[in-house]
Tab-separated table of C-alpha atoms in Angstrom:
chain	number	residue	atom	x	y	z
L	17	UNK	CA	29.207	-18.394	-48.906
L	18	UNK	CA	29.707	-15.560	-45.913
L	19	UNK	CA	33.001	-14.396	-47.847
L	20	UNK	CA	31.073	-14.181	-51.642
L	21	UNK	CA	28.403	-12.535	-49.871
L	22	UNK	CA	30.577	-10.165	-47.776
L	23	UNK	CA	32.719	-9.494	-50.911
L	24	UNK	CA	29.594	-8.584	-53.242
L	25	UNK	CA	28.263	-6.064	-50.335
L	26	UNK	CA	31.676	-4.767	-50.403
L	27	UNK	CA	31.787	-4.090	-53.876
L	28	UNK	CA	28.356	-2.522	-54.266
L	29	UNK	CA	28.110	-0.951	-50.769
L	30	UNK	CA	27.663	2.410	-52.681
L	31	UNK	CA	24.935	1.239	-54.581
L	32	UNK	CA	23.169	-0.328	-51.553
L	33	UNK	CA	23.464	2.491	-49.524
L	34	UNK	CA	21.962	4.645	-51.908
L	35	UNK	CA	19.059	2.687	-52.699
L	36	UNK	CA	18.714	2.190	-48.897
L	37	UNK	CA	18.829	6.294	-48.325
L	38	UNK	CA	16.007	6.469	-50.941
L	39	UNK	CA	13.505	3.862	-49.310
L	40	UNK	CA	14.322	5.266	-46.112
L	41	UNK	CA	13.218	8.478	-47.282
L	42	UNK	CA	10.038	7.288	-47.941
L	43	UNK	CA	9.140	6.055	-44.739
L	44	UNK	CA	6.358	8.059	-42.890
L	45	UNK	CA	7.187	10.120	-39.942
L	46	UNK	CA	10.522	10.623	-40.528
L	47	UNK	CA	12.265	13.713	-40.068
L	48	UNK	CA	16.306	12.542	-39.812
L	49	UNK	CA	16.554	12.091	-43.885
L	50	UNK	CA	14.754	15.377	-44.587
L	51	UNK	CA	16.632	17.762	-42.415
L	52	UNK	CA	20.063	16.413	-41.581
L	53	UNK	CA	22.853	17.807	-43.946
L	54	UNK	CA	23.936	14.855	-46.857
L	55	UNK	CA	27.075	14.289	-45.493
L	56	UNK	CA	25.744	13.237	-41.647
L	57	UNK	CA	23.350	11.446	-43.344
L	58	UNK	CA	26.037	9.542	-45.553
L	59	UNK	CA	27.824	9.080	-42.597
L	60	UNK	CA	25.553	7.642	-40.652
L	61	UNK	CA	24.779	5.050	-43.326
L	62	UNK	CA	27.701	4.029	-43.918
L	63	UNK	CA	28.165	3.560	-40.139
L	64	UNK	CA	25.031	1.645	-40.043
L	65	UNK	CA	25.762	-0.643	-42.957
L	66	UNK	CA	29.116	-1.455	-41.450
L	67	UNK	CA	27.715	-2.788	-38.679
L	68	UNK	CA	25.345	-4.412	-40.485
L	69	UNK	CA	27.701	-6.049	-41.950
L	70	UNK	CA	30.560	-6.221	-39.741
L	71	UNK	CA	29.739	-9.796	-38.223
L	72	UNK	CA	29.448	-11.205	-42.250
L	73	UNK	CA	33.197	-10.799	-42.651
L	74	UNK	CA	34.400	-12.092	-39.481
L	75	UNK	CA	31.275	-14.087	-38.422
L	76	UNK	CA	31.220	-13.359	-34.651
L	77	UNK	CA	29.166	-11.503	-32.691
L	78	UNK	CA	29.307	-7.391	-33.499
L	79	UNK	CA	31.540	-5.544	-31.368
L	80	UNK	CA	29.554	-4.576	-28.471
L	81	UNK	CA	31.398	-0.967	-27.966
L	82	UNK	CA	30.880	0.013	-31.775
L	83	UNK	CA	26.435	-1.080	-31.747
L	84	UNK	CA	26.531	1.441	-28.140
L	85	UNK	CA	28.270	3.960	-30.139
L	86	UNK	CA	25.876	3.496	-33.343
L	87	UNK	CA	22.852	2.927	-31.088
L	88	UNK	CA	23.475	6.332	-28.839
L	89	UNK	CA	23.706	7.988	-32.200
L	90	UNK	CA	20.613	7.230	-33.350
L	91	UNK	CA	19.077	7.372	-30.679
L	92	UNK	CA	19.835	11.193	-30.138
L	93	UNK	CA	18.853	11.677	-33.810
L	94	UNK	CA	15.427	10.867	-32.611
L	95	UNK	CA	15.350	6.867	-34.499
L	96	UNK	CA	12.297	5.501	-33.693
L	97	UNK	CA	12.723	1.919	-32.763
L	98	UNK	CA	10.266	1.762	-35.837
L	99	UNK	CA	12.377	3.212	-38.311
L	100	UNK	CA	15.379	1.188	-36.747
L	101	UNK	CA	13.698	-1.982	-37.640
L	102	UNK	CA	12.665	-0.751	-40.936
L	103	UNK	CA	16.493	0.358	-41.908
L	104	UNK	CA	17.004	-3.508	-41.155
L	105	UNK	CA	14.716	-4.787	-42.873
L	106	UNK	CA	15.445	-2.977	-46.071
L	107	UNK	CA	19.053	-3.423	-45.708
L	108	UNK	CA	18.310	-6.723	-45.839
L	109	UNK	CA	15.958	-6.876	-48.548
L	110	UNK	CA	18.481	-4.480	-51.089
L	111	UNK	CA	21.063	-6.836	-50.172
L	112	UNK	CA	19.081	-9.197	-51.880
L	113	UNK	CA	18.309	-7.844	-54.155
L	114	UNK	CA	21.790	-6.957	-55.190
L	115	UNK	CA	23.460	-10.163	-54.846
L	116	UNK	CA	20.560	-11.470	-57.119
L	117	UNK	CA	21.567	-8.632	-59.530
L	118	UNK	CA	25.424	-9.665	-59.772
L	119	UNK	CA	24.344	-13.471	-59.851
L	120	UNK	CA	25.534	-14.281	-56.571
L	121	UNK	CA	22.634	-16.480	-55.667
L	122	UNK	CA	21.139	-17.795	-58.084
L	123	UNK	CA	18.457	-21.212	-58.509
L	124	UNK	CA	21.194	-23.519	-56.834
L	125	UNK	CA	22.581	-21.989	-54.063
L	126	UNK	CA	19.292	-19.919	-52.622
L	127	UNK	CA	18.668	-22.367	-50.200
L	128	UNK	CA	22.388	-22.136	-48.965
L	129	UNK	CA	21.995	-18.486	-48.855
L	130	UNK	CA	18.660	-18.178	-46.801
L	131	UNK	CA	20.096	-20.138	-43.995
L	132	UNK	CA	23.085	-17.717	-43.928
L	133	UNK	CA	21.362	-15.050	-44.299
L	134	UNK	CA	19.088	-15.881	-41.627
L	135	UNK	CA	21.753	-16.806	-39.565
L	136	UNK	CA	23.355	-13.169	-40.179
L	137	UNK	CA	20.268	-11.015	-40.183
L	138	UNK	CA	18.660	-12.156	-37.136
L	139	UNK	CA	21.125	-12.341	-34.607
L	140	UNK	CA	21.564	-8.788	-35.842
L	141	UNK	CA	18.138	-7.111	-35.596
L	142	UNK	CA	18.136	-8.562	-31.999
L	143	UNK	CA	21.124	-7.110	-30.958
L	144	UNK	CA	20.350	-3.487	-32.530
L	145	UNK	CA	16.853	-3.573	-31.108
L	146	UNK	CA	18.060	-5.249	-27.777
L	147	UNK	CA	21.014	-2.255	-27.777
L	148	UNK	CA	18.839	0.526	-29.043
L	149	UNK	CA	16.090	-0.230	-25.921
L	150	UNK	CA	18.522	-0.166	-23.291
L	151	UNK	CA	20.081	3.300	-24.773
L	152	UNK	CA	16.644	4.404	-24.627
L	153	UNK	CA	15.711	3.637	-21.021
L	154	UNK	CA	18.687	5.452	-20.290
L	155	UNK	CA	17.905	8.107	-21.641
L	156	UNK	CA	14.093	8.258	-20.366
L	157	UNK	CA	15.909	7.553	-16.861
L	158	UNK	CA	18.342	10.203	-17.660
L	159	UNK	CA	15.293	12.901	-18.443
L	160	UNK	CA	13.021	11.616	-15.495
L	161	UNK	CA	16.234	12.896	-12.963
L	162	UNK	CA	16.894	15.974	-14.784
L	163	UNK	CA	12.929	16.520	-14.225
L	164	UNK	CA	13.127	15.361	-10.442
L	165	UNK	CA	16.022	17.929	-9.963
L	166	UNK	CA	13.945	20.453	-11.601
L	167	UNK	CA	10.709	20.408	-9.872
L	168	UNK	CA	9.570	20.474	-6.134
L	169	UNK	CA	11.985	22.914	-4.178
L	170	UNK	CA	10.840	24.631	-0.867
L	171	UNK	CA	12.156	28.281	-1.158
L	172	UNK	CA	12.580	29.960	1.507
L	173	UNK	CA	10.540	33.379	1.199
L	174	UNK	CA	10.231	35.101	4.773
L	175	UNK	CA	11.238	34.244	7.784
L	176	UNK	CA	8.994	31.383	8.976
L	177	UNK	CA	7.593	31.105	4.838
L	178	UNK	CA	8.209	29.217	2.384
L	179	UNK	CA	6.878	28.433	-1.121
L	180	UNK	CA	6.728	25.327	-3.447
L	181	UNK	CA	5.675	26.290	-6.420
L	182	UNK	CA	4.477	22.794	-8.472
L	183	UNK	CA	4.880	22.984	-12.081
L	184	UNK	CA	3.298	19.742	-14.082
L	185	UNK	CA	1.489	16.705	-14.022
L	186	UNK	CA	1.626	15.235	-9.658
L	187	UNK	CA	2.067	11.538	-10.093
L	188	UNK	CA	2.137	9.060	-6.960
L	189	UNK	CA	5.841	9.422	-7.447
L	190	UNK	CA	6.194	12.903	-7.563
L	191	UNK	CA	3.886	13.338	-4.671
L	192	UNK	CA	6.142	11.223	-2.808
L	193	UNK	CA	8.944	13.599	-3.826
L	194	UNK	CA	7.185	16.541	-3.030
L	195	UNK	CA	6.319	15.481	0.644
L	196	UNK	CA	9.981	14.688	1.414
L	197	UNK	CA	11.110	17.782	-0.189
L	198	UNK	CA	8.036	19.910	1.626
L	199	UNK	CA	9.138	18.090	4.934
L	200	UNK	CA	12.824	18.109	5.030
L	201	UNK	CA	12.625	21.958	3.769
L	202	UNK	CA	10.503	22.689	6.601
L	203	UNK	CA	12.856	21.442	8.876
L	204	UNK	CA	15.621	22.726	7.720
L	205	UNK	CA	14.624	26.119	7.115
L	206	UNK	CA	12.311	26.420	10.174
L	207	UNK	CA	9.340	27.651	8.128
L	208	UNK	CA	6.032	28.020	10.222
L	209	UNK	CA	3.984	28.416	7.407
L	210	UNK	CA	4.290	26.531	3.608
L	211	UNK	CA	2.515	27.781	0.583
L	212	UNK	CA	1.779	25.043	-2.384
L	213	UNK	CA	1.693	27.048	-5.237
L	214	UNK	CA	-0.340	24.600	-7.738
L	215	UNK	CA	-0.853	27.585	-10.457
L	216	UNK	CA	1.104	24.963	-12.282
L	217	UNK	CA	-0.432	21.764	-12.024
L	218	UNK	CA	-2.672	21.747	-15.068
L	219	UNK	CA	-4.954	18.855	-13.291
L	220	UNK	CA	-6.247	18.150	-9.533
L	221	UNK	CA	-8.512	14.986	-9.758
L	222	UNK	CA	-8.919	12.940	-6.598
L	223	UNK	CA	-5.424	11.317	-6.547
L	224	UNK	CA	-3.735	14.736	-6.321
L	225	UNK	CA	-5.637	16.434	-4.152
L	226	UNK	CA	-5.118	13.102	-1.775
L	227	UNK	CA	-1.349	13.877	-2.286
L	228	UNK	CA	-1.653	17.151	-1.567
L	229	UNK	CA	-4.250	16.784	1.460
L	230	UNK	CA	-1.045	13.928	2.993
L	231	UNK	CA	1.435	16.331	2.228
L	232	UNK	CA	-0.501	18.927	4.452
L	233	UNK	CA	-1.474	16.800	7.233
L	234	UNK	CA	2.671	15.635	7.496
L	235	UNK	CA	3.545	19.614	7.185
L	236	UNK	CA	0.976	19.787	10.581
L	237	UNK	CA	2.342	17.023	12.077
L	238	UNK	CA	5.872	18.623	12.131
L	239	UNK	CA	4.575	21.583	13.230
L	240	UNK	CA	4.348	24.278	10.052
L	241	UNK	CA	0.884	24.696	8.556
L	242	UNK	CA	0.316	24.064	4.925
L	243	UNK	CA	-1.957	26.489	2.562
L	244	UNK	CA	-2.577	25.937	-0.986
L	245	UNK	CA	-2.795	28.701	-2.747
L	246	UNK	CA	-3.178	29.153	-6.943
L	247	UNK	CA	-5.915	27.615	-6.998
L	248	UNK	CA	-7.955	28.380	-11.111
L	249	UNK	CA	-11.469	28.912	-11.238
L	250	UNK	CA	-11.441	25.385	-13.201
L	251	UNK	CA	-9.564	23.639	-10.147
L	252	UNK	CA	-11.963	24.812	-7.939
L	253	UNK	CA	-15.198	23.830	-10.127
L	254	UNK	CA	-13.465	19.921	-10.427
L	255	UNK	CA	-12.489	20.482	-6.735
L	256	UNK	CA	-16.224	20.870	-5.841
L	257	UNK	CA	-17.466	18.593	-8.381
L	258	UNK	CA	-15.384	15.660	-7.220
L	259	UNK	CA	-16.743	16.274	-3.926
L	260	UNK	CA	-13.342	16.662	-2.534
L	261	UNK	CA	-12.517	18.016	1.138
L	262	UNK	CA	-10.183	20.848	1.916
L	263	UNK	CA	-11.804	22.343	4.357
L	264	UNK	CA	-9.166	21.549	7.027
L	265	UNK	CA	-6.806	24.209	5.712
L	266	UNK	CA	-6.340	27.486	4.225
L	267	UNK	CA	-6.953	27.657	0.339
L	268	UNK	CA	-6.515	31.369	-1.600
L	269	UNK	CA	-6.612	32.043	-5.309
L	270	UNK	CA	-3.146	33.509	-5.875
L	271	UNK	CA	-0.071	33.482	-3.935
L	272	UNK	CA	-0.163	37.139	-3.339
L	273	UNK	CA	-3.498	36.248	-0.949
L	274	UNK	CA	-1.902	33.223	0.174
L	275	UNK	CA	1.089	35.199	0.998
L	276	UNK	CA	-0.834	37.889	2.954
L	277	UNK	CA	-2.781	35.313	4.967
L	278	UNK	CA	0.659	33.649	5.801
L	279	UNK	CA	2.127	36.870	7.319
L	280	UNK	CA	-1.113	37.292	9.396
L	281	UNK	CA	-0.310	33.819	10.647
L	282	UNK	CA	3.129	35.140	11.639
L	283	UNK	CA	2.068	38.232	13.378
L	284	UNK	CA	3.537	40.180	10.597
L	285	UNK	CA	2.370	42.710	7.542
L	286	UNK	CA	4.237	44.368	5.601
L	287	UNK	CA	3.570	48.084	4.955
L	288	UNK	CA	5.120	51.247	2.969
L	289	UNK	CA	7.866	53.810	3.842
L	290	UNK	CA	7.146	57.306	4.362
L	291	UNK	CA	8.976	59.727	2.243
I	2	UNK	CA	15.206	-2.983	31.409
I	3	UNK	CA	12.899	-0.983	32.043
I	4	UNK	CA	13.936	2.776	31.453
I	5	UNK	CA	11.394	5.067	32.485
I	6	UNK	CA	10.851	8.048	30.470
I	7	UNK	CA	11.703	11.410	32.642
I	8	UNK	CA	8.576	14.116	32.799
I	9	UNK	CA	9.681	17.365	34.434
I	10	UNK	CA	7.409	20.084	35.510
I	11	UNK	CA	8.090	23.831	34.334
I	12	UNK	CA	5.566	25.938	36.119
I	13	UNK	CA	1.824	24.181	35.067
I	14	UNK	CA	3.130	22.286	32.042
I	15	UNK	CA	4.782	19.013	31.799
I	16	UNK	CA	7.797	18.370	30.010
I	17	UNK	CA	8.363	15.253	28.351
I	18	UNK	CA	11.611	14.571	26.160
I	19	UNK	CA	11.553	11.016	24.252
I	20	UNK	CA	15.402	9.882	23.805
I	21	UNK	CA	14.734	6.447	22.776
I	22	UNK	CA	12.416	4.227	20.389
I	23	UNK	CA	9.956	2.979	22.819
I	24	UNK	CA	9.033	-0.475	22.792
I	25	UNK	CA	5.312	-1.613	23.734
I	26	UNK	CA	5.098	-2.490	27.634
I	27	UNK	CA	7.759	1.099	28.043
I	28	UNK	CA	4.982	2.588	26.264
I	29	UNK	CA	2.008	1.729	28.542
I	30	UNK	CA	4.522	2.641	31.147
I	31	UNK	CA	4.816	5.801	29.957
I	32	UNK	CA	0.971	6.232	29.417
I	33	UNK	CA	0.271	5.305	32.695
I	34	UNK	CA	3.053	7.467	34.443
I	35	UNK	CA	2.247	10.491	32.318
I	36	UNK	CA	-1.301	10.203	33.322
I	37	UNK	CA	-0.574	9.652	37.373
I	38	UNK	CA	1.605	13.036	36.786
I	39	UNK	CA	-0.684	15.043	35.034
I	40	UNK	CA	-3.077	14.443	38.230
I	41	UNK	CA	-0.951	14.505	40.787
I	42	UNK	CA	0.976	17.568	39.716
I	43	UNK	CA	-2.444	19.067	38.099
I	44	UNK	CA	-0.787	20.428	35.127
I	45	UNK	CA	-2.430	22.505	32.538
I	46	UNK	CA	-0.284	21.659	29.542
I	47	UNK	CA	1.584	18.647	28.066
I	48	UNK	CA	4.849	19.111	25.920
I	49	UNK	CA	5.590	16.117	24.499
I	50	UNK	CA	9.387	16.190	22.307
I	51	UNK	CA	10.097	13.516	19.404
I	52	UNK	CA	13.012	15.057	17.972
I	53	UNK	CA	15.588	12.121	18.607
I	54	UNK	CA	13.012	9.856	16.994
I	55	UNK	CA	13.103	8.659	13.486
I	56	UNK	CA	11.060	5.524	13.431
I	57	UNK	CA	7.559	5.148	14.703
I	58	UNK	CA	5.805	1.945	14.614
I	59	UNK	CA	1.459	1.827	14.419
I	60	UNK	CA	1.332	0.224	18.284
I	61	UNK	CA	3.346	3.518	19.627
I	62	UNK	CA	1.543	5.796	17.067
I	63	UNK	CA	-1.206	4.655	18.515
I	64	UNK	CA	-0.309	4.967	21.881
I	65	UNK	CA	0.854	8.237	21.361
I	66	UNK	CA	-2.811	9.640	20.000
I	67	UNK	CA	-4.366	7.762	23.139
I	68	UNK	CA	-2.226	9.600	25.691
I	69	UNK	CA	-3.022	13.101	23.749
I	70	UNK	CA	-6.704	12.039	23.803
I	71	UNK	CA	-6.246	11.037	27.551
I	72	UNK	CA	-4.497	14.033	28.711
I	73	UNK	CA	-6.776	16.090	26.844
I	74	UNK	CA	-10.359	14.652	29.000
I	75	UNK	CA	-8.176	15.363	31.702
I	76	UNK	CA	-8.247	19.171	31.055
I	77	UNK	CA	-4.443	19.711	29.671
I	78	UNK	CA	-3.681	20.937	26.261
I	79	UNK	CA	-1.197	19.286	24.879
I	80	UNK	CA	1.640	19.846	21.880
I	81	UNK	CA	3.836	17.430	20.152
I	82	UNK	CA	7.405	18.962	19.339
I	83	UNK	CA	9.898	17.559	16.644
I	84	UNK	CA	8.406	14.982	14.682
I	85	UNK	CA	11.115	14.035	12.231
I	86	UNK	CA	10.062	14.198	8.396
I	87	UNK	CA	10.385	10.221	8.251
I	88	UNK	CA	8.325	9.428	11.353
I	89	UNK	CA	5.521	12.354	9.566
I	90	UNK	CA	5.633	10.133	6.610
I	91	UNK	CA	4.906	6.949	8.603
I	92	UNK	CA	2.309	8.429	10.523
I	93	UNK	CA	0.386	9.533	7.426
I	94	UNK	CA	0.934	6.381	5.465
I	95	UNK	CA	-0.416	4.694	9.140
I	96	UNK	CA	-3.872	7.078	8.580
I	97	UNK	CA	-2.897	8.377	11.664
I	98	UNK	CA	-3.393	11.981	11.644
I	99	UNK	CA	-3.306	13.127	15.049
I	100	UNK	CA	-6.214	16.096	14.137
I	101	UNK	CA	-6.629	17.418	17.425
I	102	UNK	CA	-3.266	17.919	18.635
I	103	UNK	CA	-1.056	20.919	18.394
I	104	UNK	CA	2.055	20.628	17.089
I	105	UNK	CA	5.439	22.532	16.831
I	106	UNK	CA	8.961	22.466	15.172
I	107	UNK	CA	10.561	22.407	17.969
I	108	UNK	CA	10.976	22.727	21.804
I	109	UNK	CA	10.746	26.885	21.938
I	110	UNK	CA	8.174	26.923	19.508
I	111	UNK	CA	6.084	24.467	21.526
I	112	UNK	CA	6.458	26.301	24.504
I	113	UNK	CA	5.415	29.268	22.856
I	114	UNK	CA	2.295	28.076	21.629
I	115	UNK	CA	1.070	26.203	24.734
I	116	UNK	CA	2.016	29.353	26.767
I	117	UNK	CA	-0.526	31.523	24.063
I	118	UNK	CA	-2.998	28.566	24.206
I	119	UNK	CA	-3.348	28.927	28.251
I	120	UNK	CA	-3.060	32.452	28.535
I	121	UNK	CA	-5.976	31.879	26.359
């Protein structure tokens, strides 16, 4: 039964594939058959039905290197897991259809067929769906560093200043990331005064500002001062509204204030050259 | 063993290095000697230097805030010098937030700004 059914997708793997391409296309959402070139696309398919296949010839388990390759693929070619389980599933169904077509299966041996074909299809989606999620995490885990590497870094302005500017959304983990950062900068640069730029941070409800009110109460503890400066007219109107307490340090609208105050602090201003 | 914790005097401030995690009874030791000092000597200012320290448990934290608290009904300012990041983190996390207390990066700067706050 596996070889007659192996040997019939063989034969009309052409005529599969393209009937596959064509459903495909008419799945919503999907961008990958409308704007790759034909031959990725054809590539691709033909990659995909060969591993779909690949464990009906030699009925074992599908190479685990070749589904990482395929899954990493298709993953990058923005596959939802959706549209993953949908290529199955009408793989599955043409092949069906096909082998009904060239009188492979017919009344007597449909039975026999179901249980092979449930025994090959299954197994399969699994796999795919099990490989596909893990090449996704990675890739979410892979993002989330490049996004810790870009955000929250204490430069060093002035002597005795520095600045973090915070761009995006502050979660509990971020925060966490942002008080190290704030605190080992401090250190290590021997700033006296810290200015948290939140210009960027398109929301302060309660659980930021509490971040940010730790972060400056750590930054005091060490010995530097913290001001938060950047702060929008709507910041300040959910500041107030939340009925949330900053008055224990410094706040300014722009950095350029902020900056100002922060020489004052130091005993310093800065002023023009004479000609 | 019982290590006592040195305080020097430099001028009318005492000078108080911690080189070694505390445990609880050094700790009340240190509270009480600090304390006997501060009158005997009748010092003005306390410097009090963390910077080997990089773990702080809630008993000394809390120590640590009485002896500021202590020192300061006695009539002595006092500053806390080189709290490590980590130990800032604890402290925080503790709800300890030591409001009334100056504090400095290091030694110099400590100095510094007890020096300004009793010229004061």
């Amino acid at each position: 039964m596996n070889k007659k059914m192996a040997k019939c997708i063989h034969e009309n793997l052409d005529s599969i594939l393209e009937r596959w391409e064509y459903r495909m296309k008419d799945v919503e959402e999907e961008r990958f058959f409308h704007f790759m070139p034909d031959e990725l696309i054809d590539k691709t398919s033909r990659e995909f039905a060969e591993l779909m296949t690949s464990n009906l010839q030699y009925s074992e388990a599908i190479n685990p290197e070749k589904l990482a390759d395929f899954t990493e693929k298709v993953v990058r070619f923005g596959w939802s897991i959706k549209f993953v389980n949908k290529s199955i599933e009408n793989f599955s169904d043409i092949t069906f259809e096909i082998m009904e077509e060239e009188g492979v299966i017919d009344q007597s041996n449909v039975r026999e067929y179901m249980k092979t074909f449930s025994k090959w299809i299954s197994p399969h989606r699994n796999s795919i769906i099990d490989a596909y999620a893990v090449e996704w995490e990675r890739t979410v885990k892979l993002q989330r560093i490049a996004l810790q590497e870009l955000s929250a870094s204490l430069i060093p302005v002035f002597e005795k200043i520095s600045v973090m500017p915070l761009v995006g959304t502050i979660d509990t983990e971020r925060a966490k990331l942002i008080m190290e950062n704030i605190l080992d900068g401090v250190v290590k640069q021997r700033a006296e005064v810290v200015l948290l730029d939140i210009t960027g941070v398109p929301v302060v409800d309660t659980m930021v500002a509490h971040h940010i009110i730790q972060a400056a109460d750590a930054v005091r503890l060490i010995g530097a001062k913290c001001m938060l400066v950047g702060i929008r007219p709507e910041i300040a109107q959910t500041i107030v509204a939340l009925g949330i307490e900053l008055k224990d340090f410094t706040t300014t609208s722009t950095l350029q204030r902020g900056m100002q105050e922060a020489l004052k602090l130091t005993n310093r201003k800065i002023v023009e050259v004479e000609n | 063993m019982n290590m006592r914790i040195p305080i020097l005097k430099l001028g009318d401030i005492l000078i108080v290095s911690i080189q070694w995690e505390l445990d609880d009874q050094n700790a009340i030791q240190f509270q009480e000697d600090l304390l006997n000092r501060l009158h005997s000597k009748n010092a003005r200012g306390v410097l009090i230097d963390l910077t080997p320290i990089d773990f702080i448990d809630s008993f000394i934290a809390k120590v640590l805030g009485d002896v500021i608290n202590m020192s300061s009904l006695m009539g002595a300012k006092v500053v806390i010098t080189g709290i490590q990041p980590a130990v800032a983190i604890t402290l925080i996390e503790l709800g300890i937030r030591l409001e009334n207390v100056m504090t400095a990066l290091d030694l110099e700067n400590g100095l510094d700004k007890l020096q300004i706050e009793l010229e004061a």
